[in-house]
Amino acid sequence: GGEDALNTTIINFNNEKMQITWAARELFPKENVSFFYTFGEGKNKVWKPCTTYLLDQDYNSGCLFKTEGPTLTISIRNSNGSDELFSKNLKADFYIKPSPPENVTFFWKEDTVTVSCNKPERNAWCLRLELQYKSKFDKEWQSRTSKCCSIGEQGFDPRKCYSFRVRLRRLVPHCNVVTYSSDWAAETFWMNGTLLDSCDDDITPQSKTVIILSCSLAVLLMMLILLILLCKWQRVQMSVLPVIPDPKYPFADLFNDHNGNLQEWLDKNDHVVLQTKLEYEEPESITEAESQQEDGKNSDKQGPLEKIFTFSGAAENNDGKAAEIACLIPASNTTPPFAGFHIIMNDDMYVML
């Protein structure tokens, strides 16, 4: 703003300080110019040299000085100030850039928010208060403008977090010849009338509790599913690949006492095996004998029955030969004796010896 033929820019900071800049490298490429200014009029002009220069590559490109009145005259001269290269008269009040709004307050009522700030002491009617806001789901700012120094807006969702910022803007062309707005005031974050540090903090304690409970339930459910899958996998594994028993447990003495020497273990445990075998055979023989006696008693009533007798011939054989099993087919209607009993046999009966 404030550009003219020499590309000068004029800013009056809240009617307190003036800043005049120019394109030094384009306008005066071979000379480092000097700057003078005055707020006087007519014969009362008193030129003051610039004391605070703005530099561009070590060349004077601007001047910063105090605002002392509404009318300003500037003069750009050569390096020693003898020749004037450019001059201009202007109204300093037409180049005011306001300061950011002070003491900004927010008043919430349901879905309506009212924003206000302190009213400037001078020319408040020349200012407009601009409000911008957006939720965390919006990409661009929503903008509203009102008279200084209060503005209201409706339609805010209490479930959303909003960012707010405000600034003052100078009216054109009634008060300024260029559009100057103040810098934005500090951005604030609100949710349903509650001030937050940022919109990342809009998770309430209740929602945090819900999230923690949900995560815990999810973890427990996953553990239960894994346990079920593990049990089923063990069943499948046992059915497809059955476990081969480890022989060192049934035959612990074979590996612990004889270091796996089978022949030594057999020689030592031969009498144990034989004794165990006899213990198991004797009850069987007694049971068979009793069964045979009962069958002999009932033979007269029930008719001819098939009788099977087992003898351990190996124990009675003096030569040490194994017992032989023979199927004898007696003649019809014979009566073989056995243990004092006479058994009537026909052609369809046989005796196992």
mmCIF file of C-alpha atoms in Angstrom, residues 105-109 112-116 151 153 190 193:
data_model
loop_
_atom_site.group_PDB
_atom_site.id
_atom_site.type_symbol
_atom_site.label_atom_id
_atom_site.label_comp_id
_atom_site.label_asym_id
_atom_site.label_seq_id
_atom_site.Cartn_x
_atom_site.Cartn_y
_atom_site.Cartn_z
ATOM 1 C CA THR A 105 -13.112 -11.796 25.784
ATOM 2 C CA PHE A 106 -15.443 -14.623 24.717
ATOM 3 C CA PHE A 107 -18.975 -15.042 26.029
ATOM 4 C CA TRP A 108 -20.760 -18.326 25.302
ATOM 5 C CA LYS A 109 -24.470 -18.990 25.448
ATOM 6 C CA THR A 112 -23.801 -18.490 20.250
ATOM 7 C CA VAL A 113 -20.484 -16.827 21.009
ATOM 8 C CA THR A 114 -19.895 -13.102 21.464
ATOM 9 C CA VAL A 115 -16.363 -11.721 21.076
ATOM 10 C CA SER A 116 -15.393 -8.258 22.310
ATOM 11 C CA ILE A 151 -19.215 -9.345 17.318
ATOM 12 C CA GLU A 153 -21.936 -15.505 15.826
ATOM 13 C CA TRP A 190 -12.669 -23.250 22.757
ATOM 14 C CA GLY A 193 -17.544 -22.484 26.403
#
